[in-house]
């Protein structure tokens, strides 16, 4: 599995929408992500892990409720979208956690339900449990193993 594009919105340290074109990092396969403490490096790993497995990369952040950015506008949608290549095919997975958002009609807020969608070359899989199972079958690696090897 090779990540090719990561899009995050109102996630972790990032208040708005940020896109990272990972193809620009080259074909070598090993990358160094550096920056000051608090600059959002771990958030990138959290986002990849969350997109694939619905869980952050670390135990302290595994509760999805704390992954919505405290700095985001109430009207900003919270989601993570990961495009990746695997065994010669391209896939996209998009997830959002459950969070309070500004109501589209009237005032106040409403609860945005958790959801996940996996776009494969052959079909679209929707729903957290279905996407979780499809990712496990596709990558043949679970969250626990992935979280130990990804960093």
mmCIF file with all atom_site columns, C-alpha atoms in Angstrom:
data_model
loop_
_atom_site.group_PDB
_atom_site.id
_atom_site.type_symbol
_atom_site.label_atom_id
_atom_site.label_alt_id
_atom_site.label_comp_id
_atom_site.label_asym_id
_atom_site.label_entity_id
_atom_site.label_seq_id
_atom_site.pdbx_PDB_ins_code
_atom_site.Cartn_x
_atom_site.Cartn_y
_atom_site.Cartn_z
_atom_site.occupancy
_atom_site.B_iso_or_equiv
_atom_site.pdbx_formal_charge
_atom_site.auth_seq_id
_atom_site.auth_comp_id
_atom_site.auth_asym_id
_atom_site.auth_atom_id
_atom_site.pdbx_PDB_model_num
ATOM 1   C CA . UNK A 1 1   ? 0.000   0.000  0.000  1.00 0.00 ? 1   UNK A CA 1
ATOM 2   C CA . UNK A 1 2   ? 1.421   3.323  -1.081 1.00 0.00 ? 2   UNK A CA 1
ATOM 3   C CA . UNK A 1 3   ? -0.336  6.567  -0.060 1.00 0.00 ? 3   UNK A CA 1
ATOM 4   C CA . UNK A 1 4   ? -0.586  8.990  -2.988 1.00 0.00 ? 4   UNK A CA 1
ATOM 5   C CA . UNK A 1 5   ? -2.754  11.848 -1.666 1.00 0.00 ? 5   UNK A CA 1
ATOM 6   C CA . UNK A 1 6   ? -3.992  12.797 1.790  1.00 0.00 ? 6   UNK A CA 1
ATOM 7   C CA . UNK A 1 7   ? -6.766  15.339 2.296  1.00 0.00 ? 7   UNK A CA 1
ATOM 8   C CA . UNK A 1 8   ? -7.777  16.402 5.786  1.00 0.00 ? 8   UNK A CA 1
ATOM 9   C CA . UNK A 1 9   ? -10.344 18.928 6.918  1.00 0.00 ? 9   UNK A CA 1
ATOM 10  C CA . UNK A 1 10  ? -10.802 20.255 10.469 1.00 0.00 ? 10  UNK A CA 1
ATOM 11  C CA . UNK A 1 11  ? -8.767  17.321 11.720 1.00 0.00 ? 11  UNK A CA 1
ATOM 12  C CA . UNK A 1 12  ? -6.291  17.447 14.598 1.00 0.00 ? 12  UNK A CA 1
ATOM 13  C CA . UNK A 1 13  ? -3.975  20.457 14.379 1.00 0.00 ? 13  UNK A CA 1
ATOM 14  C CA . UNK A 1 14  ? -5.416  21.538 11.009 1.00 0.00 ? 14  UNK A CA 1
ATOM 15  C CA . UNK A 1 15  ? -8.399  23.910 11.222 1.00 0.00 ? 15  UNK A CA 1
ATOM 16  C CA . UNK A 1 16  ? -9.129  23.995 7.498  1.00 0.00 ? 16  UNK A CA 1
ATOM 17  C CA . UNK A 1 17  ? -8.703  21.787 4.471  1.00 0.00 ? 17  UNK A CA 1
ATOM 18  C CA . UNK A 1 18  ? -5.162  20.607 3.686  1.00 0.00 ? 18  UNK A CA 1
ATOM 19  C CA . UNK A 1 19  ? -4.063  18.412 0.779  1.00 0.00 ? 19  UNK A CA 1
ATOM 20  C CA . UNK A 1 20  ? -0.759  16.584 0.668  1.00 0.00 ? 20  UNK A CA 1
ATOM 21  C CA . UNK A 1 21  ? 0.261   15.173 -2.719 1.00 0.00 ? 21  UNK A CA 1
ATOM 22  C CA . UNK A 1 22  ? 2.502   12.333 -1.598 1.00 0.00 ? 22  UNK A CA 1
ATOM 23  C CA . UNK A 1 23  ? 3.514   11.497 -5.181 1.00 0.00 ? 23  UNK A CA 1
ATOM 24  C CA . UNK A 1 24  ? 5.732   14.579 -4.998 1.00 0.00 ? 24  UNK A CA 1
ATOM 25  C CA . UNK A 1 25  ? 7.827   12.805 -2.346 1.00 0.00 ? 25  UNK A CA 1
ATOM 26  C CA . UNK A 1 26  ? 9.280   10.505 -4.993 1.00 0.00 ? 26  UNK A CA 1
ATOM 27  C CA . UNK A 1 27  ? 9.433   6.777  -5.533 1.00 0.00 ? 27  UNK A CA 1
ATOM 28  C CA . UNK A 1 28  ? 12.011  5.793  -2.899 1.00 0.00 ? 28  UNK A CA 1
ATOM 29  C CA . UNK A 1 29  ? 9.428   4.704  -0.320 1.00 0.00 ? 29  UNK A CA 1
ATOM 30  C CA . UNK A 1 30  ? 11.049  6.192  2.806  1.00 0.00 ? 30  UNK A CA 1
ATOM 31  C CA . UNK A 1 31  ? 10.168  9.737  3.863  1.00 0.00 ? 31  UNK A CA 1
ATOM 32  C CA . UNK A 1 32  ? 11.225  11.979 6.732  1.00 0.00 ? 32  UNK A CA 1
ATOM 33  C CA . UNK A 1 33  ? 8.592   14.303 8.142  1.00 0.00 ? 33  UNK A CA 1
ATOM 34  C CA . UNK A 1 34  ? 10.151  17.029 10.269 1.00 0.00 ? 34  UNK A CA 1
ATOM 35  C CA . UNK A 1 35  ? 8.962   20.167 12.004 1.00 0.00 ? 35  UNK A CA 1
ATOM 36  C CA . UNK A 1 36  ? 8.667   21.937 15.308 1.00 0.00 ? 36  UNK A CA 1
ATOM 37  C CA . UNK A 1 37  ? 6.833   20.407 18.242 1.00 0.00 ? 37  UNK A CA 1
ATOM 38  C CA . UNK A 1 38  ? 3.124   20.934 17.732 1.00 0.00 ? 38  UNK A CA 1
ATOM 39  C CA . UNK A 1 39  ? 3.373   21.587 13.995 1.00 0.00 ? 39  UNK A CA 1
ATOM 40  C CA . UNK A 1 40  ? 1.092   18.671 13.056 1.00 0.00 ? 40  UNK A CA 1
ATOM 41  C CA . UNK A 1 41  ? 3.483   15.857 12.110 1.00 0.00 ? 41  UNK A CA 1
ATOM 42  C CA . UNK A 1 42  ? 1.702   13.213 14.199 1.00 0.00 ? 42  UNK A CA 1
ATOM 43  C CA . UNK A 1 43  ? -1.626  14.427 12.853 1.00 0.00 ? 43  UNK A CA 1
ATOM 44  C CA . UNK A 1 44  ? -0.567  13.237 9.397  1.00 0.00 ? 44  UNK A CA 1
ATOM 45  C CA . UNK A 1 45  ? 0.026   9.719  10.741 1.00 0.00 ? 45  UNK A CA 1
ATOM 46  C CA . UNK A 1 46  ? -3.235  9.914  12.691 1.00 0.00 ? 46  UNK A CA 1
ATOM 47  C CA . UNK A 1 47  ? -5.052  10.901 9.505  1.00 0.00 ? 47  UNK A CA 1
ATOM 48  C CA . UNK A 1 48  ? -3.679  7.982  7.486  1.00 0.00 ? 48  UNK A CA 1
ATOM 49  C CA . UNK A 1 49  ? -4.502  5.542  10.265 1.00 0.00 ? 49  UNK A CA 1
ATOM 50  C CA . UNK A 1 50  ? -7.957  7.066  10.745 1.00 0.00 ? 50  UNK A CA 1
ATOM 51  C CA . UNK A 1 51  ? -8.726  6.901  7.023  1.00 0.00 ? 51  UNK A CA 1
ATOM 52  C CA . UNK A 1 52  ? -7.824  3.224  6.846  1.00 0.00 ? 52  UNK A CA 1
ATOM 53  C CA . UNK A 1 53  ? -8.987  1.946  10.229 1.00 0.00 ? 53  UNK A CA 1
ATOM 54  C CA . UNK A 1 54  ? -11.164 4.612  11.864 1.00 0.00 ? 54  UNK A CA 1
ATOM 55  C CA . UNK A 1 55  ? -8.607  4.985  14.681 1.00 0.00 ? 55  UNK A CA 1
ATOM 56  C CA . UNK A 1 56  ? -5.720  7.375  15.295 1.00 0.00 ? 56  UNK A CA 1
ATOM 57  C CA . UNK A 1 57  ? -2.155  6.124  15.297 1.00 0.00 ? 57  UNK A CA 1
ATOM 58  C CA . UNK A 1 58  ? -1.591  6.490  19.043 1.00 0.00 ? 58  UNK A CA 1
ATOM 59  C CA . UNK A 1 59  ? -3.367  5.220  22.135 1.00 0.00 ? 59  UNK A CA 1
ATOM 60  C CA . UNK A 1 60  ? -3.772  8.725  23.588 1.00 0.00 ? 60  UNK A CA 1
ATOM 61  C CA . UNK A 1 61  ? -5.712  9.831  20.502 1.00 0.00 ? 61  UNK A CA 1
ATOM 62  C CA . UNK A 1 62  ? -7.671  6.699  19.655 1.00 0.00 ? 62  UNK A CA 1
ATOM 63  C CA . UNK A 1 63  ? -10.981 8.296  20.727 1.00 0.00 ? 63  UNK A CA 1
ATOM 64  C CA . UNK A 1 64  ? -12.275 9.831  17.474 1.00 0.00 ? 64  UNK A CA 1
ATOM 65  C CA . UNK A 1 65  ? -14.070 12.585 19.398 1.00 0.00 ? 65  UNK A CA 1
ATOM 66  C CA . UNK A 1 66  ? -10.823 14.385 20.140 1.00 0.00 ? 66  UNK A CA 1
ATOM 67  C CA . UNK A 1 67  ? -9.680  14.340 16.508 1.00 0.00 ? 67  UNK A CA 1
ATOM 68  C CA . UNK A 1 68  ? -11.884 17.219 15.349 1.00 0.00 ? 68  UNK A CA 1
ATOM 69  C CA . UNK A 1 69  ? -9.815  20.383 15.343 1.00 0.00 ? 69  UNK A CA 1
ATOM 70  C CA . UNK A 1 70  ? -10.515 22.774 18.205 1.00 0.00 ? 70  UNK A CA 1
ATOM 71  C CA . UNK A 1 71  ? -9.556  25.578 15.809 1.00 0.00 ? 71  UNK A CA 1
ATOM 72  C CA . UNK A 1 72  ? -12.064 24.729 13.055 1.00 0.00 ? 72  UNK A CA 1
ATOM 73  C CA . UNK A 1 73  ? -15.050 26.876 12.228 1.00 0.00 ? 73  UNK A CA 1
ATOM 74  C CA . UNK A 1 74  ? -18.346 25.255 13.296 1.00 0.00 ? 74  UNK A CA 1
ATOM 75  C CA . UNK A 1 75  ? -19.367 25.121 9.625  1.00 0.00 ? 75  UNK A CA 1
ATOM 76  C CA . UNK A 1 76  ? -16.189 23.337 8.458  1.00 0.00 ? 76  UNK A CA 1
ATOM 77  C CA . UNK A 1 77  ? -16.721 19.684 7.586  1.00 0.00 ? 77  UNK A CA 1
ATOM 78  C CA . UNK A 1 78  ? -14.431 17.230 9.379  1.00 0.00 ? 78  UNK A CA 1
ATOM 79  C CA . UNK A 1 79  ? -13.102 14.333 7.307  1.00 0.00 ? 79  UNK A CA 1
ATOM 80  C CA . UNK A 1 80  ? -10.012 12.489 6.144  1.00 0.00 ? 80  UNK A CA 1
ATOM 81  C CA . UNK A 1 81  ? -9.603  11.194 2.611  1.00 0.00 ? 81  UNK A CA 1
ATOM 82  C CA . UNK A 1 82  ? -6.718  8.958  1.586  1.00 0.00 ? 82  UNK A CA 1
ATOM 83  C CA . UNK A 1 83  ? -5.908  7.944  -1.968 1.00 0.00 ? 83  UNK A CA 1
ATOM 84  C CA . UNK A 1 84  ? -3.532  5.023  -2.246 1.00 0.00 ? 84  UNK A CA 1
ATOM 85  C CA . UNK A 1 85  ? -2.207  2.492  -4.699 1.00 0.00 ? 85  UNK A CA 1
ATOM 86  C CA . UNK A 1 86  ? -2.158  -1.197 -3.880 1.00 0.00 ? 86  UNK A CA 1
ATOM 87  C CA . UNK A 1 87  ? -1.147  -4.060 -6.141 1.00 0.00 ? 87  UNK A CA 1
ATOM 88  C CA . UNK A 1 88  ? -1.404  -1.961 -9.281 1.00 0.00 ? 88  UNK A CA 1
ATOM 89  C CA . UNK A 1 89  ? -4.822  -0.435 -8.517 1.00 0.00 ? 89  UNK A CA 1
ATOM 90  C CA . UNK A 1 90  ? -5.921  2.898  -7.061 1.00 0.00 ? 90  UNK A CA 1
ATOM 91  C CA . UNK A 1 91  ? -8.295  3.291  -4.129 1.00 0.00 ? 91  UNK A CA 1
ATOM 92  C CA . UNK A 1 92  ? -9.816  6.139  -2.149 1.00 0.00 ? 92  UNK A CA 1
ATOM 93  C CA . UNK A 1 93  ? -11.139 5.914  1.388  1.00 0.00 ? 93  UNK A CA 1
ATOM 94  C CA . UNK A 1 94  ? -12.978 8.774  3.096  1.00 0.00 ? 94  UNK A CA 1
ATOM 95  C CA . UNK A 1 95  ? -14.033 8.828  6.748  1.00 0.00 ? 95  UNK A CA 1
ATOM 96  C CA . UNK A 1 96  ? -15.510 11.186 9.231  1.00 0.00 ? 96  UNK A CA 1
ATOM 97  C CA . UNK A 1 97  ? -15.961 10.694 12.925 1.00 0.00 ? 97  UNK A CA 1
ATOM 98  C CA . UNK A 1 98  ? -19.136 11.587 14.782 1.00 0.00 ? 98  UNK A CA 1
ATOM 99  C CA . UNK A 1 99  ? -19.081 15.287 15.707 1.00 0.00 ? 99  UNK A CA 1
ATOM 100 C CA . UNK A 1 100 ? -21.294 18.277 16.396 1.00 0.00 ? 100 UNK A CA 1
ATOM 101 C CA . UNK A 1 101 ? -21.646 20.589 13.415 1.00 0.00 ? 101 UNK A CA 1
ATOM 102 C CA . UNK A 1 102 ? -23.560 23.722 12.569 1.00 0.00 ? 102 UNK A CA 1
ATOM 103 C CA . UNK A 1 103 ? -27.103 22.918 11.490 1.00 0.00 ? 103 UNK A CA 1
ATOM 104 C CA . UNK A 1 104 ? -27.722 23.428 7.770  1.00 0.00 ? 104 UNK A CA 1
ATOM 105 C CA . UNK A 1 105 ? -31.250 24.719 8.426  1.00 0.00 ? 105 UNK A CA 1
ATOM 106 C CA . UNK A 1 106 ? -32.080 27.065 11.244 1.00 0.00 ? 106 UNK A CA 1
ATOM 107 C CA . UNK A 1 107 ? -29.782 27.755 14.156 1.00 0.00 ? 107 UNK A CA 1
ATOM 108 C CA . UNK A 1 108 ? -27.924 25.541 16.534 1.00 0.00 ? 108 UNK A CA 1
ATOM 109 C CA . UNK A 1 109 ? -25.987 22.384 15.928 1.00 0.00 ? 109 UNK A CA 1
ATOM 110 C CA . UNK A 1 110 ? -26.682 18.823 14.897 1.00 0.00 ? 110 UNK A CA 1
ATOM 111 C CA . UNK A 1 111 ? -24.821 15.556 15.288 1.00 0.00 ? 111 UNK A CA 1
ATOM 112 C CA . UNK A 1 112 ? -22.937 14.500 12.160 1.00 0.00 ? 112 UNK A CA 1
ATOM 113 C CA . UNK A 1 113 ? -22.928 10.712 12.167 1.00 0.00 ? 113 UNK A CA 1
ATOM 114 C CA . UNK A 1 114 ? -19.766 8.687  11.662 1.00 0.00 ? 114 UNK A CA 1
ATOM 115 C CA . UNK A 1 115 ? -19.353 7.338  8.134  1.00 0.00 ? 115 UNK A CA 1
ATOM 116 C CA . UNK A 1 116 ? -16.827 5.695  5.840  1.00 0.00 ? 116 UNK A CA 1
ATOM 117 C CA . UNK A 1 117 ? -16.720 5.138  2.084  1.00 0.00 ? 117 UNK A CA 1
ATOM 118 C CA . UNK A 1 118 ? -14.197 3.098  0.091  1.00 0.00 ? 118 UNK A CA 1
ATOM 119 C CA . UNK A 1 119 ? -13.984 3.642  -3.654 1.00 0.00 ? 119 UNK A CA 1
ATOM 120 C CA . UNK A 1 120 ? -12.398 0.666  -5.416 1.00 0.00 ? 120 UNK A CA 1
ATOM 121 C CA . UNK A 1 121 ? -11.877 0.132  -9.156 1.00 0.00 ? 121 UNK A CA 1
ATOM 122 C CA . UNK A 1 122 ? -14.862 -2.256 -9.130 1.00 0.00 ? 122 UNK A CA 1
ATOM 123 C CA . UNK A 1 123 ? -17.317 -0.973 -6.528 1.00 0.00 ? 123 UNK A CA 1
ATOM 124 C CA . UNK A 1 124 ? -18.130 1.476  -3.762 1.00 0.00 ? 124 UNK A CA 1
ATOM 125 C CA . UNK A 1 125 ? -18.313 0.205  -0.191 1.00 0.00 ? 125 UNK A CA 1
ATOM 126 C CA . UNK A 1 126 ? -20.148 2.359  2.356  1.00 0.00 ? 126 UNK A CA 1
ATOM 127 C CA . UNK A 1 127 ? -20.562 2.163  6.108  1.00 0.00 ? 127 UNK A CA 1
ATOM 128 C CA . UNK A 1 128 ? -17.976 1.863  8.859  1.00 0.00 ? 128 UNK A CA 1
ATOM 129 C CA . UNK A 1 129 ? -18.208 -1.896 9.395  1.00 0.00 ? 129 UNK A CA 1
ATOM 130 C CA . UNK A 1 130 ? -18.250 -2.706 5.680  1.00 0.00 ? 130 UNK A CA 1
ATOM 131 C CA . UNK A 1 131 ? -15.292 -0.412 4.966  1.00 0.00 ? 131 UNK A CA 1
ATOM 132 C CA . UNK A 1 132 ? -13.366 -1.791 7.964  1.00 0.00 ? 132 UNK A CA 1
ATOM 133 C CA . UNK A 1 133 ? -13.831 -5.319 6.611  1.00 0.00 ? 133 UNK A CA 1
ATOM 134 C CA . UNK A 1 134 ? -12.989 -4.325 3.022  1.00 0.00 ? 134 UNK A CA 1
ATOM 135 C CA . UNK A 1 135 ? -9.760  -2.595 4.101  1.00 0.00 ? 135 UNK A CA 1
ATOM 136 C CA . UNK A 1 136 ? -8.735  -5.619 6.165  1.00 0.00 ? 136 UNK A CA 1
ATOM 137 C CA . UNK A 1 137 ? -9.374  -7.946 3.215  1.00 0.00 ? 137 UNK A CA 1
ATOM 138 C CA . UNK A 1 138 ? -7.644  -5.620 0.756  1.00 0.00 ? 138 UNK A CA 1
ATOM 139 C CA . UNK A 1 139 ? -4.487  -4.867 2.749  1.00 0.00 ? 139 UNK A CA 1
ATOM 140 C CA . UNK A 1 140 ? -4.414  -8.109 4.736  1.00 0.00 ? 140 UNK A CA 1
ATOM 141 C CA . UNK A 1 141 ? -3.175  -6.173 7.769  1.00 0.00 ? 141 UNK A CA 1
ATOM 142 C CA . UNK A 1 142 ? -5.133  -5.018 10.815 1.00 0.00 ? 142 UNK A CA 1
ATOM 143 C CA . UNK A 1 143 ? -4.885  -1.803 12.809 1.00 0.00 ? 143 UNK A CA 1
ATOM 144 C CA . UNK A 1 144 ? -2.633  -3.232 15.520 1.00 0.00 ? 144 UNK A CA 1
ATOM 145 C CA . UNK A 1 145 ? 0.003   -4.420 13.045 1.00 0.00 ? 145 UNK A CA 1
ATOM 146 C CA . UNK A 1 146 ? -0.305  -1.314 10.874 1.00 0.00 ? 146 UNK A CA 1
ATOM 147 C CA . UNK A 1 147 ? 0.142   1.029  13.837 1.00 0.00 ? 147 UNK A CA 1
ATOM 148 C CA . UNK A 1 148 ? 3.378   -0.757 14.813 1.00 0.00 ? 148 UNK A CA 1
ATOM 149 C CA . UNK A 1 149 ? 4.985   -0.575 11.377 1.00 0.00 ? 149 UNK A CA 1
ATOM 150 C CA . UNK A 1 150 ? 3.788   2.688  9.868  1.00 0.00 ? 150 UNK A CA 1
ATOM 151 C CA . UNK A 1 151 ? 6.177   4.915  11.806 1.00 0.00 ? 151 UNK A CA 1
#
